[in-house]
Structures are given as C-alpha cells and as structure tokens.
Amino acid sequence: MHHGYPTETLARFLKARDWDVPKAYKMLIDCLQWRIQNEIDNILSKPIIPADLYRAVRDSQLVGLSGYSKEGLPVIAIGVGLSTYDKASVNYYVQSHIQMNEYRDRVVLPAATQKYGKHISTCLKVLDMTGLKLSALNQIKLLTTISTIDDLNYPEKTETYYIVNAPYIFSACWKAVKPLLQERTKRKIQVLQGCGRDELLKVMDYSSLPHFCRKEGSGSSRNRSNGTIDNCFSLDHSYHQQLYNYIRHQANLIESGRPIKQGSVHVEFPEPDPEDTKIAKTIESEFQRLADQNGICNSLNGLKVNGD
C-alpha cells in the first residue's frame, strides 16, 4: 500500500485527520480492512469485459490523464458536467474508479517519481463543468460514494483541484457549499475563469492541457478535440489503452489461460462522513431551489398577456 514510502503514507493519513494520532490510526486501520475485505490488491487483475462494455463506461464516466505538470505531477482531467453514468451499473463505475486510483498509485506515480528524480505522490485534477445540468442531481448518490471512497482510502492524493468552464448552476452550488468545507480543502480548490488555459499554462505545458482547456470557449465534449488522440477521456487515448492492457495482462497472469470471468467487482461502499453527507444534502437543496426557480421562469414564459 505504501509503495516503498511508509512515512509519507502515514503523513497523508495524519494530515487528513488534522494530525490527530488516534483518529489517523483508526482511519488507517479501517482503510487496511477495507482493502482486505474487498480484495483491492487484486482489483487490477479484474478487467471490465467485454470491451464494448468498458467503452460504454469510458464514454459515460469521463476521466483521463492528459499529461504532467512542470513539477512532474500527473494531470487528471474529469468531465463532471458531461458524465452521465447511465451506460452500466453503479458497481462498474465504482470498480473503474478504484482501478484508476490503483493504477495511478502503482504505475503512474512511481513512473513519474523515476522520471523526475524525486518522490511524487500527488496529482492535479482539472474538473470541467461544461454541460452541468439540474439532472446531475440524479448522480449525487454515486458521486458521494466515489468521493467517500477517495476521502477514506486515498487521502491527500490531490494537490490542487482546478474548476473550469463553470456555468451558473455550479457558481450557485459553490456559494452554498464553500462555507461547509474545511480550510485545508478550500485552499486546494481554484475556480478559474473560462476554460482556465492561461492560469493552467503557469503550472503545465500546452501539451499537458486537457483538450477542453486548449481554446477559450471551446468547451468540453466526448468527441470535440483533434481526434481521439487528444481526448484523454476516450478509450482510444494512450492512457486508457495502457491501463486496459495492463489490467488484461494481470488477469491473464492469474487466470493462466482460462477464460477471464465477466461481471463487475462488488466493493463495499463505506458510510459517508457526516460532513460529506451535509455537503451532499446542501447540493441537493441548492439544485432543487434552482429547479424550482427554473420551473417558475418556464411558467412565466408560458403565460399569455392580453391574448399575446
């Protein structure tokens, strides 16, 4: 689990619990038990098959590796607004998310450490809010589950969250949620203007910019880029090809010629932290308020005045 850096790993858990040793100890023990009970050490040998199903997951859970920062940190791009999570069961999306976490920790970060000649244990995340709609409320439960898994079992793995292409609906929710966040978390989040290109170019080269940040006003799309080569969300992107081939290779080593079993990995969903639950409830309330406002506006737009 510590990948050769036990002290740094302990420090992450301590930091996540504000340096409270008993709380950090409990968090670490709970994490280890979760990993054992759910066989997380073996999850990179359990591919999502057939390939068409995995492609459907990738097309509806928009996540990818676009490159590296100038400091050597992996840049993870996430299409929050256009992810629909409607092409497979919840278990497949959770499995895919954990596999990307594990691949990051076991392969991507060690490779970056070797390439840049210093220990690299965190990443940057660029969250694209293009297309965020009120219907995203339907995904709150799944997103809360994924967030809780990260908070409890992969703490302090993200250096900075960059929010780009934020529509009004995000701004309204952010205003309501921001006061609920811990100061440590607030310091990590930067809401950038537009696609954030100019700000992001201060910390990464153009070649590492996610495709939705490369041109002001270009927005994001599953397909809107210079082909699938630049679109790090696509299964055809080099990152996802390497990840999927790695998982299939690990599966073949274990199965020794036997057919690879189909079916999702069922991971126990941890109970969300009370603070996370409060944040999710706040987002739900804000979405509902905006939906009600939208309904009133639509009703007013539909009214006829003096027969017109």
PDB file of C-alpha atoms in Angstrom:
ATOM      1  CA  MET A   1       0.000   0.000   0.000  1.00  0.00           C
ATOM      2  CA  HIS A   2       2.801   2.470   0.772  1.00  0.00           C
ATOM      3  CA  HIS A   3       4.804   1.583  -2.364  1.00  0.00           C
ATOM      4  CA  GLY A   4       8.115   1.983  -0.555  1.00  0.00           C
ATOM      5  CA  TYR A   5       7.216   5.234   1.210  1.00  0.00           C
ATOM      6  CA  PRO A   6       5.690   4.276   4.602  1.00  0.00           C
ATOM      7  CA  THR A   7       6.500   7.570   6.358  1.00  0.00           C
ATOM      8  CA  GLU A   8       4.911   9.663   3.613  1.00  0.00           C
ATOM      9  CA  THR A   9       1.851   7.381   3.641  1.00  0.00           C
ATOM     10  CA  LEU A  10       1.418   7.784   7.411  1.00  0.00           C
ATOM     11  CA  ALA A  11       1.757  11.550   6.980  1.00  0.00           C
ATOM     12  CA  ARG A  12      -1.120  11.563   4.465  1.00  0.00           C
ATOM     13  CA  PHE A  13      -3.464   9.889   6.957  1.00  0.00           C
ATOM     14  CA  LEU A  14      -2.317  12.209   9.751  1.00  0.00           C
ATOM     15  CA  LYS A  15      -2.869  15.248   7.547  1.00  0.00           C
ATOM     16  CA  ALA A  16      -6.354  14.009   6.615  1.00  0.00           C
ATOM     17  CA  ARG A  17      -7.239  13.905  10.320  1.00  0.00           C
ATOM     18  CA  ASP A  18      -5.580  17.224  11.206  1.00  0.00           C
ATOM     19  CA  TRP A  19      -2.661  15.455  12.894  1.00  0.00           C
ATOM     20  CA  ASP A  20      -4.899  13.754  15.452  1.00  0.00           C
ATOM     21  CA  VAL A  21      -2.980  10.490  16.000  1.00  0.00           C
ATOM     22  CA  PRO A  22      -5.834   8.269  17.346  1.00  0.00           C
ATOM     23  CA  LYS A  23      -8.156   9.390  14.531  1.00  0.00           C
ATOM     24  CA  ALA A  24      -5.468   8.885  11.884  1.00  0.00           C
ATOM     25  CA  TYR A  25      -4.676   5.449  13.318  1.00  0.00           C
ATOM     26  CA  LYS A  26      -8.336   4.416  13.144  1.00  0.00           C
ATOM     27  CA  MET A  27      -8.584   5.773   9.602  1.00  0.00           C
ATOM     28  CA  LEU A  28      -5.546   3.749   8.513  1.00  0.00           C
ATOM     29  CA  ILE A  29      -6.791   0.520  10.150  1.00  0.00           C
ATOM     30  CA  ASP A  30     -10.234   0.977   8.578  1.00  0.00           C
ATOM     31  CA  CYS A  31      -8.583   1.536   5.203  1.00  0.00           C
ATOM     32  CA  LEU A  32      -6.478  -1.621   5.509  1.00  0.00           C
ATOM     33  CA  GLN A  33      -9.540  -3.647   6.494  1.00  0.00           C
ATOM     34  CA  TRP A  34     -11.479  -2.228   3.533  1.00  0.00           C
ATOM     35  CA  ARG A  35      -8.652  -3.225   1.192  1.00  0.00           C
ATOM     36  CA  ILE A  36      -8.519  -6.767   2.594  1.00  0.00           C
ATOM     37  CA  GLN A  37     -12.282  -7.343   2.686  1.00  0.00           C
ATOM     38  CA  ASN A  38     -12.731  -6.107  -0.886  1.00  0.00           C
ATOM     39  CA  GLU A  39      -9.507  -7.643  -2.285  1.00  0.00           C
ATOM     40  CA  ILE A  40      -8.356  -4.263  -3.561  1.00  0.00           C
ATOM     41  CA  ASP A  41      -4.826  -5.605  -4.081  1.00  0.00           C
ATOM     42  CA  ASN A  42      -6.269  -7.814  -6.851  1.00  0.00           C
ATOM     43  CA  ILE A  43      -8.585  -5.284  -8.492  1.00  0.00           C
ATOM     44  CA  LEU A  44      -6.115  -4.513 -11.298  1.00  0.00           C
ATOM     45  CA  SER A  45      -6.465  -8.119 -12.471  1.00  0.00           C
ATOM     46  CA  LYS A  46     -10.232  -7.847 -12.987  1.00  0.00           C
ATOM     47  CA  PRO A  47     -10.973  -6.181 -16.331  1.00  0.00           C
ATOM     48  CA  ILE A  48     -14.385  -4.841 -17.242  1.00  0.00           C
ATOM     49  CA  ILE A  49     -15.350  -7.038 -20.192  1.00  0.00           C
ATOM     50  CA  PRO A  50     -16.404  -7.286 -22.935  1.00  0.00           C
ATOM     51  CA  ALA A  51     -14.539  -4.322 -24.409  1.00  0.00           C
ATOM     52  CA  ASP A  52     -17.793  -2.742 -25.628  1.00  0.00           C
ATOM     53  CA  LEU A  53     -18.980  -2.516 -22.017  1.00  0.00           C
ATOM     54  CA  TYR A  54     -15.731  -0.878 -20.947  1.00  0.00           C
ATOM     55  CA  ARG A  55     -16.006   1.587 -23.838  1.00  0.00           C
ATOM     56  CA  ALA A  56     -19.531   2.437 -22.655  1.00  0.00           C
ATOM     57  CA  VAL A  57     -18.182   3.059 -19.142  1.00  0.00           C
ATOM     58  CA  ARG A  58     -15.440   5.310 -20.529  1.00  0.00           C
ATOM     59  CA  ASP A  59     -17.952   7.239 -22.660  1.00  0.00           C
ATOM     60  CA  SER A  60     -20.146   7.968 -19.630  1.00  0.00           C
ATOM     61  CA  GLN A  61     -17.519   8.350 -16.864  1.00  0.00           C
ATOM     62  CA  LEU A  62     -15.248  10.992 -18.332  1.00  0.00           C
ATOM     63  CA  VAL A  63     -11.844  10.732 -16.675  1.00  0.00           C
ATOM     64  CA  GLY A  64      -8.346  10.650 -18.145  1.00  0.00           C
ATOM     65  CA  LEU A  65      -4.667  11.522 -17.793  1.00  0.00           C
ATOM     66  CA  SER A  66      -3.822  14.500 -20.010  1.00  0.00           C
ATOM     67  CA  GLY A  67      -0.144  14.854 -19.069  1.00  0.00           C
ATOM     68  CA  TYR A  68       2.121  16.135 -16.292  1.00  0.00           C
ATOM     69  CA  SER A  69       2.694  19.470 -14.588  1.00  0.00           C
ATOM     70  CA  LYS A  70       6.037  21.266 -14.727  1.00  0.00           C
ATOM     71  CA  GLU A  71       6.724  19.778 -11.282  1.00  0.00           C
ATOM     72  CA  GLY A  72       6.035  16.264 -12.577  1.00  0.00           C
ATOM     73  CA  LEU A  73       2.567  15.789 -11.050  1.00  0.00           C
ATOM     74  CA  PRO A  74       0.086  13.797 -13.166  1.00  0.00           C
ATOM     75  CA  VAL A  75      -2.759  15.927 -14.530  1.00  0.00           C
ATOM     76  CA  ILE A  76      -6.093  14.125 -14.178  1.00  0.00           C
ATOM     77  CA  ALA A  77      -8.939  15.547 -16.284  1.00  0.00           C
ATOM     78  CA  ILE A  78     -12.556  14.953 -15.228  1.00  0.00           C
ATOM     79  CA  GLY A  79     -15.610  15.803 -17.315  1.00  0.00           C
ATOM     80  CA  VAL A  80     -18.006  16.444 -14.443  1.00  0.00           C
ATOM     81  CA  GLY A  81     -20.740  18.124 -16.442  1.00  0.00           C
ATOM     82  CA  LEU A  82     -20.959  15.632 -19.300  1.00  0.00           C
ATOM     83  CA  SER A  83     -20.502  12.390 -17.351  1.00  0.00           C
ATOM     84  CA  THR A  84     -23.862  10.599 -17.415  1.00  0.00           C
ATOM     85  CA  TYR A  85     -23.109   7.353 -15.530  1.00  0.00           C
ATOM     86  CA  ASP A  86     -26.012   5.734 -17.362  1.00  0.00           C
ATOM     87  CA  LYS A  87     -24.406   3.010 -19.503  1.00  0.00           C
ATOM     88  CA  ALA A  88     -23.625   0.441 -16.793  1.00  0.00           C
ATOM     89  CA  SER A  89     -24.437  -0.480 -13.205  1.00  0.00           C
ATOM     90  CA  VAL A  90     -23.089   1.530 -10.275  1.00  0.00           C
ATOM     91  CA  ASN A  91     -20.677  -1.288  -9.413  1.00  0.00           C
ATOM     92  CA  TYR A  92     -18.886  -0.954 -12.768  1.00  0.00           C
ATOM     93  CA  TYR A  93     -18.353   2.780 -12.290  1.00  0.00           C
ATOM     94  CA  VAL A  94     -17.023   2.262  -8.756  1.00  0.00           C
ATOM     95  CA  GLN A  95     -14.775  -0.573  -9.963  1.00  0.00           C
ATOM     96  CA  SER A  96     -13.420   1.589 -12.791  1.00  0.00           C
ATOM     97  CA  HIS A  97     -12.763   4.494 -10.430  1.00  0.00           C
ATOM     98  CA  ILE A  98     -10.848   2.338  -7.948  1.00  0.00           C
ATOM     99  CA  GLN A  99      -8.858   0.757 -10.775  1.00  0.00           C
ATOM    100  CA  MET A 100      -7.772   4.195 -11.989  1.00  0.00           C
ATOM    101  CA  ASN A 101      -6.796   5.098  -8.409  1.00  0.00           C
ATOM    102  CA  GLU A 102      -4.755   1.926  -8.032  1.00  0.00           C
ATOM    103  CA  TYR A 103      -3.123   2.287 -11.457  1.00  0.00           C
ATOM    104  CA  ARG A 104      -2.208   5.869 -10.552  1.00  0.00           C
ATOM    105  CA  ASP A 105      -0.607   4.756  -7.275  1.00  0.00           C
ATOM    106  CA  ARG A 106       1.090   1.593  -8.549  1.00  0.00           C
ATOM    107  CA  VAL A 107       2.170   2.650 -12.051  1.00  0.00           C
ATOM    108  CA  VAL A 108       1.720   6.349 -12.891  1.00  0.00           C
ATOM    109  CA  LEU A 109       3.170   7.924  -9.729  1.00  0.00           C
ATOM    110  CA  PRO A 110       6.177   5.541  -9.453  1.00  0.00           C
ATOM    111  CA  ALA A 111       6.952   6.213 -13.138  1.00  0.00           C
ATOM    112  CA  ALA A 112       6.754   9.977 -12.525  1.00  0.00           C
ATOM    113  CA  THR A 113       8.984   9.603  -9.453  1.00  0.00           C
ATOM    114  CA  GLN A 114      11.598   7.803 -11.538  1.00  0.00           C
ATOM    115  CA  LYS A 115      11.342  10.221 -14.478  1.00  0.00           C
ATOM    116  CA  TYR A 116      11.617  13.424 -12.425  1.00  0.00           C
ATOM    117  CA  GLY A 117      14.102  12.085  -9.868  1.00  0.00           C
ATOM    118  CA  LYS A 118      12.041  12.975  -6.798  1.00  0.00           C
ATOM    119  CA  HIS A 119       9.202  11.371  -4.846  1.00  0.00           C
ATOM    120  CA  ILE A 120       5.862  12.252  -6.445  1.00  0.00           C
ATOM    121  CA  SER A 121       2.781  11.039  -4.591  1.00  0.00           C
ATOM    122  CA  THR A 122       0.044  13.508  -5.569  1.00  0.00           C
ATOM    123  CA  CYS A 123      -1.679  14.737  -8.707  1.00  0.00           C
ATOM    124  CA  LEU A 124      -3.536  17.750 -10.060  1.00  0.00           C
ATOM    125  CA  LYS A 125      -7.176  17.476 -11.101  1.00  0.00           C
ATOM    126  CA  VAL A 126      -8.888  19.652 -13.689  1.00  0.00           C
ATOM    127  CA  LEU A 127     -12.673  19.460 -13.392  1.00  0.00           C
ATOM    128  CA  ASP A 128     -14.636  20.519 -16.465  1.00  0.00           C
ATOM    129  CA  MET A 129     -18.139  21.732 -15.604  1.00  0.00           C
ATOM    130  CA  THR A 130     -19.292  22.141 -19.210  1.00  0.00           C
ATOM    131  CA  GLY A 131     -22.809  20.779 -19.628  1.00  0.00           C
ATOM    132  CA  LEU A 132     -23.629  20.682 -15.915  1.00  0.00           C
ATOM    133  CA  LYS A 133     -27.408  20.477 -15.611  1.00  0.00           C
ATOM    134  CA  LEU A 134     -30.017  20.113 -12.887  1.00  0.00           C
ATOM    135  CA  SER A 135     -30.388  16.468 -13.941  1.00  0.00           C
ATOM    136  CA  ALA A 136     -26.964  15.882 -12.343  1.00  0.00           C
ATOM    137  CA  LEU A 137     -28.922  15.625  -9.101  1.00  0.00           C
ATOM    138  CA  ASN A 138     -29.628  12.017 -10.103  1.00  0.00           C
ATOM    139  CA  GLN A 139     -25.904  11.244  -9.812  1.00  0.00           C
ATOM    140  CA  ILE A 140     -25.351  12.740  -6.344  1.00  0.00           C
ATOM    141  CA  LYS A 141     -25.538   9.368  -4.572  1.00  0.00           C
ATOM    142  CA  LEU A 142     -22.963   7.716  -6.865  1.00  0.00           C
ATOM    143  CA  LEU A 143     -20.638  10.724  -6.759  1.00  0.00           C
ATOM    144  CA  THR A 144     -20.888  10.833  -2.962  1.00  0.00           C
ATOM    145  CA  THR A 145     -19.952   7.130  -2.835  1.00  0.00           C
ATOM    146  CA  ILE A 146     -16.908   7.681  -5.057  1.00  0.00           C
ATOM    147  CA  SER A 147     -15.890  10.777  -3.075  1.00  0.00           C
ATOM    148  CA  THR A 148     -16.197   8.869   0.220  1.00  0.00           C
ATOM    149  CA  ILE A 149     -14.034   6.014  -1.100  1.00  0.00           C
ATOM    150  CA  ASP A 150     -11.367   8.567  -2.038  1.00  0.00           C
ATOM    151  CA  ASP A 151     -11.581  10.507   1.230  1.00  0.00           C
ATOM    152  CA  LEU A 152     -11.307   7.425   3.456  1.00  0.00           C
ATOM    153  CA  ASN A 153      -8.930   5.222   1.462  1.00  0.00           C
ATOM    154  CA  TYR A 154      -6.883   7.529  -0.771  1.00  0.00           C
ATOM    155  CA  PRO A 155      -6.464  10.637   1.404  1.00  0.00           C
ATOM    156  CA  GLU A 156      -4.417  13.643   0.363  1.00  0.00           C
ATOM    157  CA  LYS A 157      -3.646  12.338  -3.136  1.00  0.00           C
ATOM    158  CA  THR A 158      -4.721  15.554  -4.908  1.00  0.00           C
ATOM    159  CA  GLU A 159      -2.581  18.669  -4.631  1.00  0.00           C
ATOM    160  CA  THR A 160      -4.996  21.087  -6.321  1.00  0.00           C
ATOM    161  CA  TYR A 161      -8.467  20.965  -7.891  1.00  0.00           C
ATOM    162  CA  TYR A 162      -8.932  23.362 -10.820  1.00  0.00           C
ATOM    163  CA  ILE A 163     -12.557  24.095 -11.770  1.00  0.00           C
ATOM    164  CA  VAL A 164     -13.049  25.273 -15.371  1.00  0.00           C
ATOM    165  CA  ASN A 165     -15.937  26.125 -17.707  1.00  0.00           C
ATOM    166  CA  ALA A 166     -18.209  26.705 -14.705  1.00  0.00           C
ATOM    167  CA  PRO A 167     -21.821  27.598 -15.557  1.00  0.00           C
ATOM    168  CA  TYR A 168     -24.182  29.497 -13.272  1.00  0.00           C
ATOM    169  CA  ILE A 169     -25.526  26.316 -11.686  1.00  0.00           C
ATOM    170  CA  PHE A 170     -22.041  25.482 -10.391  1.00  0.00           C
ATOM    171  CA  SER A 171     -21.455  29.006  -9.114  1.00  0.00           C
ATOM    172  CA  ALA A 172     -24.707  28.879  -7.134  1.00  0.00           C
ATOM    173  CA  CYS A 173     -23.857  25.490  -5.595  1.00  0.00           C
ATOM    174  CA  TRP A 174     -20.268  26.549  -4.851  1.00  0.00           C
ATOM    175  CA  LYS A 175     -21.503  29.598  -2.964  1.00  0.00           C
ATOM    176  CA  ALA A 176     -23.635  27.333  -0.740  1.00  0.00           C
ATOM    177  CA  VAL A 177     -21.067  24.550  -0.288  1.00  0.00           C
ATOM    178  CA  LYS A 178     -17.862  26.559   0.220  1.00  0.00           C
ATOM    179  CA  PRO A 179     -18.636  27.596   3.830  1.00  0.00           C
ATOM    180  CA  LEU A 180     -19.079  23.900   4.761  1.00  0.00           C
ATOM    181  CA  LEU A 181     -15.608  22.862   3.602  1.00  0.00           C
ATOM    182  CA  GLN A 182     -12.581  22.586   5.843  1.00  0.00           C
ATOM    183  CA  GLU A 183      -9.997  25.322   5.333  1.00  0.00           C
ATOM    184  CA  ARG A 184      -7.484  22.713   4.157  1.00  0.00           C
ATOM    185  CA  THR A 185      -9.894  21.619   1.422  1.00  0.00           C
ATOM    186  CA  LYS A 186     -10.846  25.171   0.410  1.00  0.00           C
ATOM    187  CA  ARG A 187      -7.184  26.041  -0.143  1.00  0.00           C
ATOM    188  CA  LYS A 188      -6.922  23.205  -2.658  1.00  0.00           C
ATOM    189  CA  ILE A 189      -9.775  24.393  -4.883  1.00  0.00           C
ATOM    190  CA  GLN A 190      -9.281  27.067  -7.533  1.00  0.00           C
ATOM    191  CA  VAL A 191     -12.216  28.188  -9.690  1.00  0.00           C
ATOM    192  CA  LEU A 192     -10.689  29.541 -12.906  1.00  0.00           C
ATOM    193  CA  GLN A 193     -12.202  31.911 -15.440  1.00  0.00           C
ATOM    194  CA  GLY A 194     -13.454  30.333 -18.662  1.00  0.00           C
ATOM    195  CA  CYS A 195     -11.506  27.274 -19.753  1.00  0.00           C
ATOM    196  CA  GLY A 196      -8.617  28.245 -17.454  1.00  0.00           C
ATOM    197  CA  ARG A 197      -5.993  27.944 -20.165  1.00  0.00           C
ATOM    198  CA  ASP A 198      -3.822  30.918 -19.197  1.00  0.00           C
ATOM    199  CA  GLU A 199      -3.759  30.034 -15.491  1.00  0.00           C
ATOM    200  CA  LEU A 200      -3.098  26.351 -16.149  1.00  0.00           C
ATOM    201  CA  LEU A 201      -0.219  27.175 -18.504  1.00  0.00           C
ATOM    202  CA  LYS A 202       1.595  28.585 -15.460  1.00  0.00           C
ATOM    203  CA  VAL A 203       1.772  25.079 -13.968  1.00  0.00           C
ATOM    204  CA  MET A 204       1.854  22.830 -17.073  1.00  0.00           C
ATOM    205  CA  ASP A 205       2.917  22.918 -20.709  1.00  0.00           C
ATOM    206  CA  TYR A 206       0.374  23.257 -23.524  1.00  0.00           C
ATOM    207  CA  SER A 207       0.792  19.585 -24.439  1.00  0.00           C
ATOM    208  CA  SER A 208      -0.453  18.585 -20.969  1.00  0.00           C
ATOM    209  CA  LEU A 209      -3.549  20.792 -21.040  1.00  0.00           C
ATOM    210  CA  PRO A 210      -6.771  18.761 -21.114  1.00  0.00           C
ATOM    211  CA  HIS A 211      -8.443  19.088 -24.524  1.00  0.00           C
ATOM    212  CA  PHE A 212     -11.288  21.183 -23.075  1.00  0.00           C
ATOM    213  CA  CYS A 213      -8.813  23.837 -21.872  1.00  0.00           C
ATOM    214  CA  ARG A 214      -6.916  24.383 -25.093  1.00  0.00           C
ATOM    215  CA  LYS A 215      -9.056  27.048 -26.688  1.00  0.00           C
ATOM    216  CA  GLU A 216     -11.052  29.760 -24.975  1.00  0.00           C
ATOM    217  CA  GLY A 217     -14.730  28.965 -25.281  1.00  0.00           C
ATOM    218  CA  SER A 218     -14.122  25.555 -26.842  1.00  0.00           C
ATOM    219  CA  GLY A 219     -15.871  23.742 -24.002  1.00  0.00           C
ATOM    220  CA  SER A 220     -15.728  20.024 -23.491  1.00  0.00           C
ATOM    221  CA  SER A 221     -17.100  17.067 -25.331  1.00  0.00           C
ATOM    222  CA  ARG A 222     -16.637  13.364 -25.551  1.00  0.00           C
ATOM    223  CA  ASN A 223     -15.546  13.871 -29.140  1.00  0.00           C
ATOM    224  CA  ARG A 224     -14.670  17.565 -29.533  1.00  0.00           C
ATOM    225  CA  SER A 225     -10.891  17.521 -29.952  1.00  0.00           C
ATOM    226  CA  ASN A 226      -8.304  16.800 -32.599  1.00  0.00           C
ATOM    227  CA  GLY A 227      -9.470  13.224 -32.823  1.00  0.00           C
ATOM    228  CA  THR A 228      -9.312  10.717 -30.004  1.00  0.00           C
ATOM    229  CA  ILE A 229      -5.548  11.153 -29.640  1.00  0.00           C
ATOM    230  CA  ASP A 230      -6.006  14.449 -27.774  1.00  0.00           C
ATOM    231  CA  ASN A 231      -9.191  13.467 -25.940  1.00  0.00           C
ATOM    232  CA  CYS A 232      -7.938  11.836 -22.759  1.00  0.00           C
ATOM    233  CA  PHE A 233     -11.482  10.683 -21.914  1.00  0.00           C
ATOM    234  CA  SER A 234     -11.540   8.345 -24.910  1.00  0.00           C
ATOM    235  CA  LEU A 235     -10.773   4.634 -24.606  1.00  0.00           C
ATOM    236  CA  ASP A 236      -8.549   5.123 -27.669  1.00  0.00           C
ATOM    237  CA  HIS A 237      -6.316   7.590 -25.798  1.00  0.00           C
ATOM    238  CA  SER A 238      -2.884   6.166 -24.914  1.00  0.00           C
ATOM    239  CA  TYR A 239      -3.550   6.379 -21.154  1.00  0.00           C
ATOM    240  CA  HIS A 240      -6.703   4.267 -21.293  1.00  0.00           C
ATOM    241  CA  GLN A 241      -5.133   1.830 -23.746  1.00  0.00           C
ATOM    242  CA  GLN A 242      -2.170   1.331 -21.385  1.00  0.00           C
ATOM    243  CA  LEU A 243      -4.468   0.985 -18.368  1.00  0.00           C
ATOM    244  CA  TYR A 244      -6.797  -1.525 -20.027  1.00  0.00           C
ATOM    245  CA  ASN A 245      -3.917  -3.572 -21.463  1.00  0.00           C
ATOM    246  CA  TYR A 246      -2.241  -3.610 -18.035  1.00  0.00           C
ATOM    247  CA  ILE A 247      -5.415  -4.944 -16.374  1.00  0.00           C
ATOM    248  CA  ARG A 248      -5.942  -7.615 -19.051  1.00  0.00           C
ATOM    249  CA  HIS A 249      -2.299  -8.669 -18.771  1.00  0.00           C
ATOM    250  CA  GLN A 250      -2.581  -9.007 -14.983  1.00  0.00           C
ATOM    251  CA  ALA A 251      -5.771 -11.037 -15.434  1.00  0.00           C
ATOM    252  CA  ASN A 252      -4.080 -13.393 -17.917  1.00  0.00           C
ATOM    253  CA  LEU A 253      -1.194 -13.954 -15.500  1.00  0.00           C
ATOM    254  CA  ILE A 254      -3.614 -15.003 -12.748  1.00  0.00           C
ATOM    255  CA  GLU A 255      -6.080 -16.968 -14.866  1.00  0.00           C
ATOM    256  CA  SER A 256      -3.266 -18.874 -16.673  1.00  0.00           C
ATOM    257  CA  GLY A 257      -5.070 -19.395 -19.956  1.00  0.00           C
ATOM    258  CA  ARG A 258      -8.553 -19.824 -18.517  1.00  0.00           C
ATOM    259  CA  PRO A 259     -11.312 -17.519 -19.805  1.00  0.00           C
ATOM    260  CA  ILE A 260     -11.436 -14.217 -17.896  1.00  0.00           C
ATOM    261  CA  LYS A 261     -14.584 -14.007 -15.794  1.00  0.00           C
ATOM    262  CA  GLN A 262     -17.173 -11.415 -16.681  1.00  0.00           C
ATOM    263  CA  GLY A 263     -19.116  -9.374 -14.157  1.00  0.00           C
ATOM    264  CA  SER A 264     -18.420  -6.359 -12.011  1.00  0.00           C
ATOM    265  CA  VAL A 265     -16.404  -6.309  -8.802  1.00  0.00           C
ATOM    266  CA  HIS A 266     -18.701  -5.676  -5.838  1.00  0.00           C
ATOM    267  CA  VAL A 267     -16.948  -3.297  -3.466  1.00  0.00           C
ATOM    268  CA  GLU A 268     -18.399  -2.469  -0.069  1.00  0.00           C
ATOM    269  CA  PHE A 269     -19.441   1.175  -0.060  1.00  0.00           C
ATOM    270  CA  PRO A 270     -18.191   2.906   3.098  1.00  0.00           C
ATOM    271  CA  GLU A 271     -20.530   5.065   5.133  1.00  0.00           C
ATOM    272  CA  PRO A 272     -20.036   8.709   4.173  1.00  0.00           C
ATOM    273  CA  ASP A 273     -18.564  11.110   6.673  1.00  0.00           C
ATOM    274  CA  PRO A 274     -21.285  13.256   8.332  1.00  0.00           C
ATOM    275  CA  GLU A 275     -19.661  16.352   6.808  1.00  0.00           C
ATOM    276  CA  ASP A 276     -19.808  14.791   3.320  1.00  0.00           C
ATOM    277  CA  THR A 277     -23.452  13.902   3.892  1.00  0.00           C
ATOM    278  CA  LYS A 278     -24.179  17.504   4.877  1.00  0.00           C
ATOM    279  CA  ILE A 279     -22.444  18.773   1.735  1.00  0.00           C
ATOM    280  CA  ALA A 280     -24.414  16.352  -0.463  1.00  0.00           C
ATOM    281  CA  LYS A 281     -27.669  17.471   1.178  1.00  0.00           C
ATOM    282  CA  THR A 282     -26.721  21.118   0.607  1.00  0.00           C
ATOM    283  CA  ILE A 283     -26.045  20.435  -3.085  1.00  0.00           C
ATOM    284  CA  GLU A 284     -29.378  18.615  -3.379  1.00  0.00           C
ATOM    285  CA  SER A 285     -31.200  21.536  -1.753  1.00  0.00           C
ATOM    286  CA  GLU A 286     -29.472  24.064  -3.985  1.00  0.00           C
ATOM    287  CA  PHE A 287     -30.255  22.028  -7.116  1.00  0.00           C
ATOM    288  CA  GLN A 288     -33.887  21.775  -6.001  1.00  0.00           C
ATOM    289  CA  ARG A 289     -34.048  25.521  -5.380  1.00  0.00           C
ATOM    290  CA  LEU A 290     -32.660  26.205  -8.852  1.00  0.00           C
ATOM    291  CA  ALA A 291     -35.085  23.686 -10.356  1.00  0.00           C
ATOM    292  CA  ASP A 292     -37.995  25.421  -8.642  1.00  0.00           C
ATOM    293  CA  GLN A 293     -36.768  28.786  -9.925  1.00  0.00           C
ATOM    294  CA  ASN A 294     -36.428  27.324 -13.400  1.00  0.00           C
ATOM    295  CA  GLY A 295     -39.959  25.967 -13.189  1.00  0.00           C
ATOM    296  CA  ILE A 296     -41.314  29.403 -12.205  1.00  0.00           C
ATOM    297  CA  CYS A 297     -39.424  31.048 -15.078  1.00  0.00           C
ATOM    298  CA  ASN A 298     -40.763  28.480 -17.541  1.00  0.00           C
ATOM    299  CA  SER A 299     -44.288  29.046 -16.236  1.00  0.00           C
ATOM    300  CA  LEU A 300     -43.932  32.825 -16.629  1.00  0.00           C
ATOM    301  CA  ASN A 301     -42.535  32.370 -20.128  1.00  0.00           C
ATOM    302  CA  GLY A 302     -45.577  30.306 -20.986  1.00  0.00           C
ATOM    303  CA  LEU A 303     -48.091  32.941 -19.823  1.00  0.00           C
ATOM    304  CA  LYS A 304     -50.068  34.858 -22.391  1.00  0.00           C
ATOM    305  CA  VAL A 305     -50.580  38.563 -21.720  1.00  0.00           C
ATOM    306  CA  ASN A 306     -53.634  40.258 -23.300  1.00  0.00           C
ATOM    307  CA  GLY A 307     -54.055  37.288 -25.581  1.00  0.00           C
ATOM    308  CA  ASP A 308     -50.495  37.535 -26.986  1.00  0.00           C
TER     309      ASP A 308
END
